[in-house]
PDB file of C-alpha atoms (C1' of nucleotides) in Angstrom:
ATOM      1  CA  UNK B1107     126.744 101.742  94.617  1.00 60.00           C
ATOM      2  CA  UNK B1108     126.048  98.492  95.958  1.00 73.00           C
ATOM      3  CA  UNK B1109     128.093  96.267  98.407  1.00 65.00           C
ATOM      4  CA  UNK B1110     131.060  94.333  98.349  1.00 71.00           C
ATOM      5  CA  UNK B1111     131.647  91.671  95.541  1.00 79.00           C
ATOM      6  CA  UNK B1112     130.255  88.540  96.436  1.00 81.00           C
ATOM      7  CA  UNK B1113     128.109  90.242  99.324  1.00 86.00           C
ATOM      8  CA  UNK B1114     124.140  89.134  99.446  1.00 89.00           C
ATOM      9  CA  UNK B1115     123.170  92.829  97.578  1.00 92.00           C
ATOM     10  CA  UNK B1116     126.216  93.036  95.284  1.00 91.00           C
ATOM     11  CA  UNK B1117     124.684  93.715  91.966  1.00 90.00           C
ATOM     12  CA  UNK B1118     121.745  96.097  93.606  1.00 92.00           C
ATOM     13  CA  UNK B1119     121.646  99.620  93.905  1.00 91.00           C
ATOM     14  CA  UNK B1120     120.238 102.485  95.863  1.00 91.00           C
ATOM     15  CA  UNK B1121     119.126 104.803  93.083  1.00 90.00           C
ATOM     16  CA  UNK B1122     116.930 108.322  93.861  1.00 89.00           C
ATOM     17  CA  UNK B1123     115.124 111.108  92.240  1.00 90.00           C
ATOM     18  CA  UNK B1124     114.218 114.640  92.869  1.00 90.00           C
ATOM     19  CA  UNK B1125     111.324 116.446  91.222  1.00 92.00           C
ATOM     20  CA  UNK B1126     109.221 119.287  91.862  1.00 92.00           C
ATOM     21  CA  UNK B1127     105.702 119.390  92.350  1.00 91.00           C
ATOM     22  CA  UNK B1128     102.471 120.835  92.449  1.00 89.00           C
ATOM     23  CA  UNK B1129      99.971 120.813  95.159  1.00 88.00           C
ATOM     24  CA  UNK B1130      98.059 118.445  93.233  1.00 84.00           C
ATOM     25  CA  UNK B1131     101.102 116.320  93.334  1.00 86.00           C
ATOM     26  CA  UNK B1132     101.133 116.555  89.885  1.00 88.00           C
ATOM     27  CA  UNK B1133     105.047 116.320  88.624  1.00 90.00           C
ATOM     28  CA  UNK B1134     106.375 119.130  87.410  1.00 90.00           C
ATOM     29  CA  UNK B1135     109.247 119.066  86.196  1.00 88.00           C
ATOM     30  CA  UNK B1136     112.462 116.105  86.972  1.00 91.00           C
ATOM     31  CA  UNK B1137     115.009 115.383  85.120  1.00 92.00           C
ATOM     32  CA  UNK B1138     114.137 114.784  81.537  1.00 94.00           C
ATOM     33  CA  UNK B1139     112.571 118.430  81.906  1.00 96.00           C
ATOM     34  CA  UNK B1140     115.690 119.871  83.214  1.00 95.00           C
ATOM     35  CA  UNK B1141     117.864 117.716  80.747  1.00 96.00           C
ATOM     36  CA  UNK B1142     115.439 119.590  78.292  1.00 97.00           C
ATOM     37  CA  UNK B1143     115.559 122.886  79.509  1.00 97.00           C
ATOM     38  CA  UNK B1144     119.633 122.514  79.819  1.00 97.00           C
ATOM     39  CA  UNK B1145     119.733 121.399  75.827  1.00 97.00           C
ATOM     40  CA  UNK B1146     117.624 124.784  74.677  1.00 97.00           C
ATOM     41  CA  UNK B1147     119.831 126.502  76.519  1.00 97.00           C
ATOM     42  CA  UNK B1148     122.742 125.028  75.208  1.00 97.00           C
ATOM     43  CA  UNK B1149     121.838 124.290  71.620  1.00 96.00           C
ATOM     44  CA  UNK B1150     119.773 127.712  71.202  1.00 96.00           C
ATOM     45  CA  UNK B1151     115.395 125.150  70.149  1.00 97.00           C
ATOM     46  CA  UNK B1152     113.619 123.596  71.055  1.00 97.00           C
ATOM     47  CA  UNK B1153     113.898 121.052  68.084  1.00 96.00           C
ATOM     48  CA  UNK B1154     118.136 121.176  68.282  1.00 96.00           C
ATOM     49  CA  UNK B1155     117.050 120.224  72.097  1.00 96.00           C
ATOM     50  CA  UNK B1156     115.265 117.297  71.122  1.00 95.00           C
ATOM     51  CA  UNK B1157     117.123 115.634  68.709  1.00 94.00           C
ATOM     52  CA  UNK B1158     120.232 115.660  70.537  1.00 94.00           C
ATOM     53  CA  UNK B1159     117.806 114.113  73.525  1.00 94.00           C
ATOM     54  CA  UNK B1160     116.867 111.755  70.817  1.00 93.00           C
ATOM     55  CA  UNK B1161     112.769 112.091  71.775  1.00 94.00           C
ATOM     56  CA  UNK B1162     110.547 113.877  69.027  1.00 94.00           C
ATOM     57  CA  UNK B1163     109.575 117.194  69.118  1.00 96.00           C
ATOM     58  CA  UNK B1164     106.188 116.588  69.383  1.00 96.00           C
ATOM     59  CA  UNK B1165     107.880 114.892  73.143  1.00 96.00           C
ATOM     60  CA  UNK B1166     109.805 117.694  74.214  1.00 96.00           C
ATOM     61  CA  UNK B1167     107.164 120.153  72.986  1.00 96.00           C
ATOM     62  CA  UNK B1168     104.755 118.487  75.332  1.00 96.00           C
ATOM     63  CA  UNK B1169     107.079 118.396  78.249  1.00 96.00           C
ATOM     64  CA  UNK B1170     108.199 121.667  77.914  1.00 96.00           C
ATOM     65  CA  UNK B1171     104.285 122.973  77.349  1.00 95.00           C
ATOM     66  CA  UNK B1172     103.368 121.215  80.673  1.00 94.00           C
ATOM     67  CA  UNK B1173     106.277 122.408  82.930  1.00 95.00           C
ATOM     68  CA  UNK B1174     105.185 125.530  82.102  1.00 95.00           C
ATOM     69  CA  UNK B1175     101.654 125.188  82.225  1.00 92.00           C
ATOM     70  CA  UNK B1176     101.565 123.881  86.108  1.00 91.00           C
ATOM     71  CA  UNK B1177     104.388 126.317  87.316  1.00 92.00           C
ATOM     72  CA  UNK B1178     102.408 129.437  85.870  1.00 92.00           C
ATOM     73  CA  UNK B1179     105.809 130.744  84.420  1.00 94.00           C
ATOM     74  CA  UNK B1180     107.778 131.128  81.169  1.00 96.00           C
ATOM     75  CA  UNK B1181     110.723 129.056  81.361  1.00 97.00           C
ATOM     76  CA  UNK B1182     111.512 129.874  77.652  1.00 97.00           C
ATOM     77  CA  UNK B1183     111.214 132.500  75.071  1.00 97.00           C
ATOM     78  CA  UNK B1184     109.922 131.270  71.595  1.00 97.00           C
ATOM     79  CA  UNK B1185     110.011 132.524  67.620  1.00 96.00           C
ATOM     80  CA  UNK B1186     108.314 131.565  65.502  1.00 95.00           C
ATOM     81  CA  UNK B1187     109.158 131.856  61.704  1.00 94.00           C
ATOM     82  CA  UNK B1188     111.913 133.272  59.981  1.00 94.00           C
ATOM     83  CA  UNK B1189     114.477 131.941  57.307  1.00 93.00           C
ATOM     84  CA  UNK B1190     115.680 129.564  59.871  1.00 93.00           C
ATOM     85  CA  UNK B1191     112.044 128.509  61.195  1.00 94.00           C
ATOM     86  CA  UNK B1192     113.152 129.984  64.758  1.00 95.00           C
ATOM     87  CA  UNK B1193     114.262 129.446  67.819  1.00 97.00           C
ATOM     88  CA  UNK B1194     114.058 129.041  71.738  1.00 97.00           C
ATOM     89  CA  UNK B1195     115.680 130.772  74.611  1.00 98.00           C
ATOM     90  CA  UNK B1196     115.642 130.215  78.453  1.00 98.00           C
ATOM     91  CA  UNK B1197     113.485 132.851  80.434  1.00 97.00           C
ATOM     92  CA  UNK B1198     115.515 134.412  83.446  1.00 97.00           C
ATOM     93  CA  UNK B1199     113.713 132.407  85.289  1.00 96.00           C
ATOM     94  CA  UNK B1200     114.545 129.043  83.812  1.00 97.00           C
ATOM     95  CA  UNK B1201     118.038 129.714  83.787  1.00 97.00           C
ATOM     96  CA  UNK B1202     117.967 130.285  87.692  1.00 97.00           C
ATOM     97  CA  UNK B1203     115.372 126.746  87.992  1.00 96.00           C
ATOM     98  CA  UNK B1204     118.313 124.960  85.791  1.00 95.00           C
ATOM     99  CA  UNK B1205     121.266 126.489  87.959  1.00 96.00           C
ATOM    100  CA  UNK B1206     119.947 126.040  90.697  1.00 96.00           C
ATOM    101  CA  UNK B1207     118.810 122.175  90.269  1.00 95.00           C
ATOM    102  CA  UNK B1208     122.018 121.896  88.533  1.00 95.00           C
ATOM    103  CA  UNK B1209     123.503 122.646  92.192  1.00 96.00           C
ATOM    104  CA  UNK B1210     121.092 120.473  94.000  1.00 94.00           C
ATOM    105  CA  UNK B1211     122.315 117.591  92.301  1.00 93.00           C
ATOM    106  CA  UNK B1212     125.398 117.987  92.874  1.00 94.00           C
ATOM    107  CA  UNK B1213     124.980 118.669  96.976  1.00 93.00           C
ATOM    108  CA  UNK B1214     121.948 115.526  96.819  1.00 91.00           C
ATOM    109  CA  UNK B1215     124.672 113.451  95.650  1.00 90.00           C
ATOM    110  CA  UNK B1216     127.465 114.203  97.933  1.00 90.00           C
ATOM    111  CA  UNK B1217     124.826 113.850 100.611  1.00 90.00           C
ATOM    112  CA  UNK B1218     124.056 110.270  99.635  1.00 90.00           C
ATOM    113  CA  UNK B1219     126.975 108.759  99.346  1.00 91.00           C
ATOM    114  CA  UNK B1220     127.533 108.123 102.777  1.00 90.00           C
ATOM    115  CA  UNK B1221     124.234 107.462 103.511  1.00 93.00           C
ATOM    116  CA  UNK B1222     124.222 104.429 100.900  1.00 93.00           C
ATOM    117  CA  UNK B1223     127.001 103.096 102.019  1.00 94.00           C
ATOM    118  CA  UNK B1224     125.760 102.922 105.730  1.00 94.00           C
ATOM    119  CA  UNK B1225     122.698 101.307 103.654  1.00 95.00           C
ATOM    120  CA  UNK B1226     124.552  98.315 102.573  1.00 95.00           C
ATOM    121  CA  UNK B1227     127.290  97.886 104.863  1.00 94.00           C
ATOM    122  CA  UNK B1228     123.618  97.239 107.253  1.00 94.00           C
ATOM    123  CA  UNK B1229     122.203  94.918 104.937  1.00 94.00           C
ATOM    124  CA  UNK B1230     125.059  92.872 103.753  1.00 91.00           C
ATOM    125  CA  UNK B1231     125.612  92.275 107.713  1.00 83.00           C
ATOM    126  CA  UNK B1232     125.897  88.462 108.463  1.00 67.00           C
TER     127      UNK B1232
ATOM    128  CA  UNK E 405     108.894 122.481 101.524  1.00 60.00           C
ATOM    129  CA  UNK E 406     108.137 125.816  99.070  1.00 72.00           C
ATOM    130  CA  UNK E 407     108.922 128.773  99.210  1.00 65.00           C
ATOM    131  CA  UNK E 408     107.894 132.179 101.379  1.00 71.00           C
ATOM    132  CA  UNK E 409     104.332 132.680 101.232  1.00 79.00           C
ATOM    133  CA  UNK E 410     103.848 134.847  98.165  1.00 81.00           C
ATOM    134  CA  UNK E 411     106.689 133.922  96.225  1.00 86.00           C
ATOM    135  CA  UNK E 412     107.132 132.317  92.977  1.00 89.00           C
ATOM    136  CA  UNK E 413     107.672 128.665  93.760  1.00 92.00           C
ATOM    137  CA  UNK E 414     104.836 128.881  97.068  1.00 91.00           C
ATOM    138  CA  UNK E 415     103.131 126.153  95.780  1.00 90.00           C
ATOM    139  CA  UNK E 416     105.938 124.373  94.534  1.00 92.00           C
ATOM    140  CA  UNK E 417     107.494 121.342  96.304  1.00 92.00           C
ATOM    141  CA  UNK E 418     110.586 119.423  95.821  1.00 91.00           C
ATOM    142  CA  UNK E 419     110.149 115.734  96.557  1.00 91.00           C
ATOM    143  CA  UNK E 420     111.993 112.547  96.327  1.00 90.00           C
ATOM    144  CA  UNK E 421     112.279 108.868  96.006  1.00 90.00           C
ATOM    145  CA  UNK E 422     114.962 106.312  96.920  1.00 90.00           C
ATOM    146  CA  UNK E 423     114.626 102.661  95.552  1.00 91.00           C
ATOM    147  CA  UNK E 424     116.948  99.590  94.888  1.00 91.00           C
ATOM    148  CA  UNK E 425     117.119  98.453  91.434  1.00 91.00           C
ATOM    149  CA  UNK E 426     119.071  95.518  89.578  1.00 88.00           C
ATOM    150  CA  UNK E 427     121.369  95.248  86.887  1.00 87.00           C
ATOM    151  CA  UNK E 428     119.016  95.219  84.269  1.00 84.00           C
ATOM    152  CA  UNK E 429     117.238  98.488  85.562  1.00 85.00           C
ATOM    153  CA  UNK E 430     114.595  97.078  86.938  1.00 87.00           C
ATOM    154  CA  UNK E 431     113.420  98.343  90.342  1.00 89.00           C
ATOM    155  CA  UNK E 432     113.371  95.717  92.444  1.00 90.00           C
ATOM    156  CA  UNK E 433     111.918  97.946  95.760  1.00 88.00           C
ATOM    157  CA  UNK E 434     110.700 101.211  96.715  1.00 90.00           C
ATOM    158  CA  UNK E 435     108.336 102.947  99.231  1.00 91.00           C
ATOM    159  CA  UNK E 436     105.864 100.861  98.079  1.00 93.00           C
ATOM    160  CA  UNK E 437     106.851  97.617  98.573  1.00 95.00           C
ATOM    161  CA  UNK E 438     109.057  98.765 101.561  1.00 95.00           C
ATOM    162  CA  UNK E 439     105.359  99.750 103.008  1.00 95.00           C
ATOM    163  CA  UNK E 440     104.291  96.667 102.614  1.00 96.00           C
ATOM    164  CA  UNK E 441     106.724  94.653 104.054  1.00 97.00           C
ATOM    165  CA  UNK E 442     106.734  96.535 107.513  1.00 97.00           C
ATOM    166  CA  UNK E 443     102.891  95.925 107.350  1.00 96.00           C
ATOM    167  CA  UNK E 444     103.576  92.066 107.208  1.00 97.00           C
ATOM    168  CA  UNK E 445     105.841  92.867 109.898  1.00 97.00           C
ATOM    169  CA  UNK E 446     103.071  94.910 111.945  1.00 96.00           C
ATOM    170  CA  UNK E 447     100.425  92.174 110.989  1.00 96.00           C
ATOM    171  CA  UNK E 448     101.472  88.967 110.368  1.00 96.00           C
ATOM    172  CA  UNK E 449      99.748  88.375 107.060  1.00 97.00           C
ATOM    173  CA  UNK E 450      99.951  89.600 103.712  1.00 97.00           C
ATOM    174  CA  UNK E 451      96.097  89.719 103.688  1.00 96.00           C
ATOM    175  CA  UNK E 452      96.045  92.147 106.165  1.00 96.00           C
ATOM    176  CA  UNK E 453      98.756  94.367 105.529  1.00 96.00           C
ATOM    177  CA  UNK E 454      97.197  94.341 101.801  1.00 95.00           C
ATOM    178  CA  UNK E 455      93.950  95.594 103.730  1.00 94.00           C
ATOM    179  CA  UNK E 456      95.730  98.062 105.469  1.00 94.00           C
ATOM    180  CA  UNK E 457      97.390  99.709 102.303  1.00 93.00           C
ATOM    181  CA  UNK E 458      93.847  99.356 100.737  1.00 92.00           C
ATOM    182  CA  UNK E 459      95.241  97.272  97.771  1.00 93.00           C
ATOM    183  CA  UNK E 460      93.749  94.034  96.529  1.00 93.00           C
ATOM    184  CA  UNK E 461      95.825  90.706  97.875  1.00 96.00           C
ATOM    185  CA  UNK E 462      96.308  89.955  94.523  1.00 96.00           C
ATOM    186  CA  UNK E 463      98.557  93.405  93.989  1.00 95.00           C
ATOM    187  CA  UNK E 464     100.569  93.158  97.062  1.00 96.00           C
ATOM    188  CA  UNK E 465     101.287  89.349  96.325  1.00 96.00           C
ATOM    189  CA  UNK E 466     102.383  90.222  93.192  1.00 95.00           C
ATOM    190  CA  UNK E 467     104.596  92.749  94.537  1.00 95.00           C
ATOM    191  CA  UNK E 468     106.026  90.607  96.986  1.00 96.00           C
ATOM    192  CA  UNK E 469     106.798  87.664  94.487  1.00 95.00           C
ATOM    193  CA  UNK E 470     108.550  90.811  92.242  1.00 94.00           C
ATOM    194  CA  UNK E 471     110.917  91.337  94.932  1.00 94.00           C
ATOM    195  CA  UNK E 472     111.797  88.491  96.333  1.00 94.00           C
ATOM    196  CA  UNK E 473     112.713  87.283  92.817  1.00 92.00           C
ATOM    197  CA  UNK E 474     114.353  89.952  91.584  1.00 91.00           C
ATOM    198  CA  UNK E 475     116.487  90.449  94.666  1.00 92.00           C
ATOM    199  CA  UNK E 476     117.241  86.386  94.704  1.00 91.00           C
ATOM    200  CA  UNK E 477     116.492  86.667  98.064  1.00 94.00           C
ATOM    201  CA  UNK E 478     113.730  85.647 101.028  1.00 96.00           C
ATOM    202  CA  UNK E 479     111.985  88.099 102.284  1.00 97.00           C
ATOM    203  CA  UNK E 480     108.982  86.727 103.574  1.00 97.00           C
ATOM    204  CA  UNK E 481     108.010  83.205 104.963  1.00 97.00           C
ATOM    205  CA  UNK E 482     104.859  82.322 103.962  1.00 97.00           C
ATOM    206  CA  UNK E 483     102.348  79.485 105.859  1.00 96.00           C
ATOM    207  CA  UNK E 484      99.646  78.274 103.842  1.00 95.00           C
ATOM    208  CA  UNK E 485      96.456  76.250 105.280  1.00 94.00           C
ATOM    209  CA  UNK E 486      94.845  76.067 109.230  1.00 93.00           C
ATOM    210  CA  UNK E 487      92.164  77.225 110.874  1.00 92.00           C
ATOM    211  CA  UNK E 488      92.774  80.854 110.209  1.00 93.00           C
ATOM    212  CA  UNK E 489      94.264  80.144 106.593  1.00 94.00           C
ATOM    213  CA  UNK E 490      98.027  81.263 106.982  1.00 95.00           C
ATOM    214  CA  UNK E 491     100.247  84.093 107.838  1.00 97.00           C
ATOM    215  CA  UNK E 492     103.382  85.453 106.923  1.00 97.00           C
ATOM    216  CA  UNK E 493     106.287  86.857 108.643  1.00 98.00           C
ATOM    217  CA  UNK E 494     109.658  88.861 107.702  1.00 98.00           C
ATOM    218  CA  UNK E 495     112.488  86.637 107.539  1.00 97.00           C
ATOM    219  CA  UNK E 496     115.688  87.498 108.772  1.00 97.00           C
ATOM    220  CA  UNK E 497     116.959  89.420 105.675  1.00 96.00           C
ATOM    221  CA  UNK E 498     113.299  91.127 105.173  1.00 97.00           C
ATOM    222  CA  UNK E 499     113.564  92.430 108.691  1.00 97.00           C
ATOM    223  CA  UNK E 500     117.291  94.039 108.409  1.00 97.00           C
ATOM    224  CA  UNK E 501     116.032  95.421 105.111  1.00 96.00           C
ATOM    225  CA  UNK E 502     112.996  97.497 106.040  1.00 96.00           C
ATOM    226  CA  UNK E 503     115.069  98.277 109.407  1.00 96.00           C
ATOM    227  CA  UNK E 504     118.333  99.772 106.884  1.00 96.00           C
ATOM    228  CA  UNK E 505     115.459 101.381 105.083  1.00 95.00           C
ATOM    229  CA  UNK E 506     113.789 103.054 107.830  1.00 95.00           C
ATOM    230  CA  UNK E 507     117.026 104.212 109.092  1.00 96.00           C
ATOM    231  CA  UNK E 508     117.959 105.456 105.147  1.00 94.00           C
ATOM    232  CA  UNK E 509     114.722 107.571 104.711  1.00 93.00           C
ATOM    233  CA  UNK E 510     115.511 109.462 108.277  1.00 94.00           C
ATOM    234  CA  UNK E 511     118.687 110.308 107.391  1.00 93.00           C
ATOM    235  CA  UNK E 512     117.610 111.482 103.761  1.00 91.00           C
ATOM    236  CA  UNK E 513     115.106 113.778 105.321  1.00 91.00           C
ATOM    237  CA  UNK E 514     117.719 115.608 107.412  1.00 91.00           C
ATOM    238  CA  UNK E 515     119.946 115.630 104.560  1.00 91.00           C
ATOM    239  CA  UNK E 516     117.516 116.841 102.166  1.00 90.00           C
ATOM    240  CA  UNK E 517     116.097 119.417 104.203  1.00 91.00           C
ATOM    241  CA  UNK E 518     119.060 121.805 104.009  1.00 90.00           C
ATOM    242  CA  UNK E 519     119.316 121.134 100.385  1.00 93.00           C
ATOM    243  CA  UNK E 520     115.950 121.930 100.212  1.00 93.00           C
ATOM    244  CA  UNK E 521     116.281 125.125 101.406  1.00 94.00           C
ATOM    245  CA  UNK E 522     118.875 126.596  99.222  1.00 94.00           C
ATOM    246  CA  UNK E 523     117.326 125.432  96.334  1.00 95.00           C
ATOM    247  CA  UNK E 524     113.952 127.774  97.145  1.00 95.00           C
ATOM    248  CA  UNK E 525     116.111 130.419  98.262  1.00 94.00           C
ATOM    249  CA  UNK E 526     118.048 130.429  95.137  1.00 94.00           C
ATOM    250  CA  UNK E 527     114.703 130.200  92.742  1.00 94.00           C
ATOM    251  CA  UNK E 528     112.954 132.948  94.266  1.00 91.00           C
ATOM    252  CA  UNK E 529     115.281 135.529  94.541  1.00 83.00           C
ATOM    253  CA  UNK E 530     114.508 138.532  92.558  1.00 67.00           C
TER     254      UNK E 530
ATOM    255  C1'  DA U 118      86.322  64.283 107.248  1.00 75.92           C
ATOM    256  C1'  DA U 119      84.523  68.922 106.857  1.00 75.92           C
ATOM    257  C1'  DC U 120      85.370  73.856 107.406  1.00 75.92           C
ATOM    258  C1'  DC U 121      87.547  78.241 107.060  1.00 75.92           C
ATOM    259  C1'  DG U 122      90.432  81.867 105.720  1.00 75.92           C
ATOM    260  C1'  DA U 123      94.901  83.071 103.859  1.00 75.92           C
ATOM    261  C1'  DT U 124      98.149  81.880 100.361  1.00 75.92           C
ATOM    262  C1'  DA U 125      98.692  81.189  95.281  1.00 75.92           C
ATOM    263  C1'  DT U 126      98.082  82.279  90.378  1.00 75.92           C
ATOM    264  C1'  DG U 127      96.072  82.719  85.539  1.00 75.92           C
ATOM    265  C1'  DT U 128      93.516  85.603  82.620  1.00 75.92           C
ATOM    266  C1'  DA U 129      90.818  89.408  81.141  1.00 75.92           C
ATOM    267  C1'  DT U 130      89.625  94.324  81.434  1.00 75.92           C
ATOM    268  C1'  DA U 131      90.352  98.890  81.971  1.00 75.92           C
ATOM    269  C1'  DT U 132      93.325 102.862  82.278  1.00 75.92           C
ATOM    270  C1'  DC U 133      96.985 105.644  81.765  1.00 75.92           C
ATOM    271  C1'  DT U 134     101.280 106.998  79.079  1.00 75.92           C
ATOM    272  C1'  DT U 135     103.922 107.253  75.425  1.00 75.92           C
ATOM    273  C1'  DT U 136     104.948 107.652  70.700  1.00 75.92           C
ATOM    274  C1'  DG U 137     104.125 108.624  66.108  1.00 75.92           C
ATOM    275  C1'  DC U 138     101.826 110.844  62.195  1.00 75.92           C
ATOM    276  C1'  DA U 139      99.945 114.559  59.977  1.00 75.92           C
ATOM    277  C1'  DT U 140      99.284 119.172  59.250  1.00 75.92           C
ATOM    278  C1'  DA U 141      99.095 124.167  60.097  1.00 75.92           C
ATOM    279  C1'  DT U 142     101.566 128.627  60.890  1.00 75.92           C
ATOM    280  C1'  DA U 143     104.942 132.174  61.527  1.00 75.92           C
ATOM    281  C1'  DG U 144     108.085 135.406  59.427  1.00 75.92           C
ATOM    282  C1'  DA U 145     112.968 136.699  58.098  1.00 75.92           C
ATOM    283  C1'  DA U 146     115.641 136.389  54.116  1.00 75.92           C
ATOM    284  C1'  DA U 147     116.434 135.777  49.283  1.00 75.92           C
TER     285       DA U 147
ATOM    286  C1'  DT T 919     106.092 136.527  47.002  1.00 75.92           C
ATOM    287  C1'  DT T 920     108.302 132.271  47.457  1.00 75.92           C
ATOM    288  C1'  DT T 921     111.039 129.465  50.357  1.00 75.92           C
ATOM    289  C1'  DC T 922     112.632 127.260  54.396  1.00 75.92           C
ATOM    290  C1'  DT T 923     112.559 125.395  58.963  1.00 75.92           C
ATOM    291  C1'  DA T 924     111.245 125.671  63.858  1.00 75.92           C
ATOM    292  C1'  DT T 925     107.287 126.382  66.506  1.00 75.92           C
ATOM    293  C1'  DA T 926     102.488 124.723  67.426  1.00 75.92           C
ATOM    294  C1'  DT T 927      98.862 121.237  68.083  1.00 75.92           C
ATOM    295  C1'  DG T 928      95.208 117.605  67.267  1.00 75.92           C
ATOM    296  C1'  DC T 929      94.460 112.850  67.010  1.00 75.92           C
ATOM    297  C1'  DA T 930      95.224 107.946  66.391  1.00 75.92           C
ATOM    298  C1'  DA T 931      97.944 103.864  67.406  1.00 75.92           C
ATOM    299  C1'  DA T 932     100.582 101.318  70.461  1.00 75.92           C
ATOM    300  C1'  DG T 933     102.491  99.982  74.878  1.00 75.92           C
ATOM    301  C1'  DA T 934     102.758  99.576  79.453  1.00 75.92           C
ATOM    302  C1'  DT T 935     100.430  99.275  84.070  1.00 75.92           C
ATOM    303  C1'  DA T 936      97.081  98.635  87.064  1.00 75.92           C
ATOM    304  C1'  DT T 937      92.840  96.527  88.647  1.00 75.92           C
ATOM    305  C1'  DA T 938      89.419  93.159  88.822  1.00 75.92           C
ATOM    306  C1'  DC T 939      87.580  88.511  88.633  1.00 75.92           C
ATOM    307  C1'  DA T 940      87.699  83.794  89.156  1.00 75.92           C
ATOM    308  C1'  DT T 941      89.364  79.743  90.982  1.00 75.92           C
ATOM    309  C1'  DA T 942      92.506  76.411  93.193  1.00 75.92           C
ATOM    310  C1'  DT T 943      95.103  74.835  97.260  1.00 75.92           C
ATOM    311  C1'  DC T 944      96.680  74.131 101.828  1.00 75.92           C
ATOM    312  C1'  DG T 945      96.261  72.381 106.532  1.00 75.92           C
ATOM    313  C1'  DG T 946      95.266  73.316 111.629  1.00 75.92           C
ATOM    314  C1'  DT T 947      91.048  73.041 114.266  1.00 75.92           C
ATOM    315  C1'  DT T 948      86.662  71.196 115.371  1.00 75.92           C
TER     316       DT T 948
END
DNA sequence: AACCGATATGTATATCTTTGCATATAGAAA
DNA sequence: TTTCTATATGCAAAGATATACATATCGGTT
């Protein structure tokens, strides 16, 4: 959103981000990890995950390796091998982590919808 | 905020950023540069509020000049030479933004914090 | 006119991320 | 036991950012 058309701050807008984090303020996981975590849930790998996120797998293997690594849990169950190479499941506890950021969203951006446009009706003020 | 002492996400916080960005994706400003324009504000130079952020001159000038021309606007008058060297002040459109701003980030918190709070709730159940 | 300290800016250096490439391994199915 | 494909991982190359260094300019005050 951004103001009115031909207002000082028409073509900018208020944009945000949520993320989790450590204590070392290291990120954890945002929203290309949750984007991530969504696709192997959807699309059953890690790999099918990745292309359709269009990064490499070497990428999401990383980002997926880390998220895990700094939250101490198993967000998703891996095979290796078979006729089909394998494949990747959420954990129990990444499906909760996606649900439940998948509702955050939603509530973060009913929240801020008012709150931008109080934002810019302020700044666009003569 | 985390969750209950003990539980899985204890450690774990959820954090986030608000910025205004262009047309072309760019961010134009955040915390950062909000920061330092209330510290021009505070102390009437760039120099010092540079200082005070514990950033080199040369950084926060370059962040102001980012901002200023990527938002086509003002922000900052700017008075070169004199005994003392110069100083710098908000102009009327920096001052209403870092006042909207100020305003914004209070009412995110209180917004956020209920949000918050379901989120944990729902990630740590059993 | 000389001085002083902040504004102004180019350029080089270092650092941190990202991306890509290459290669190994698992293991069910044929 | 050969094959096939996803998982697994190191390492190099490339890009993007940040930081540092150097140097010029302005202009009120003395």
């Amino acid at each position: 959103m951004a103001g009115p058309k031909g207002s000082k701050y028409y073509d900018v807008f208020l944009k945000f981000k949520v993320w989790l984090e450590n204590t070392d303020k290291e990120s954890i996981l945002g929203n290309g990890k949750f984007e991530l975590l969504d696709f192997i849930d959807q699309f059953g790998s890690l790999k099918a995950a990745a292309d359709k996120m269009e990064i490499s797998y070497r990428k999401a293997w990383g980002m997926l390796k880390d998220a895990e690594e700094k939250l101490g849990l198993s967000l998703v169950e891996k095979q290796r091998g078979g006729q089909h190479g394998g494949n990747s499941a959420l954990t129990d506890d990444g499906k909760i982590l996606i649900e439940a950021y998948k509702e955050l969203l939603i509530e973060f951006d009913e929240a801020i919808y008012q709150i931008t446009k109080k934002f810019f009706n302020k700044v666009n003020q003569k």
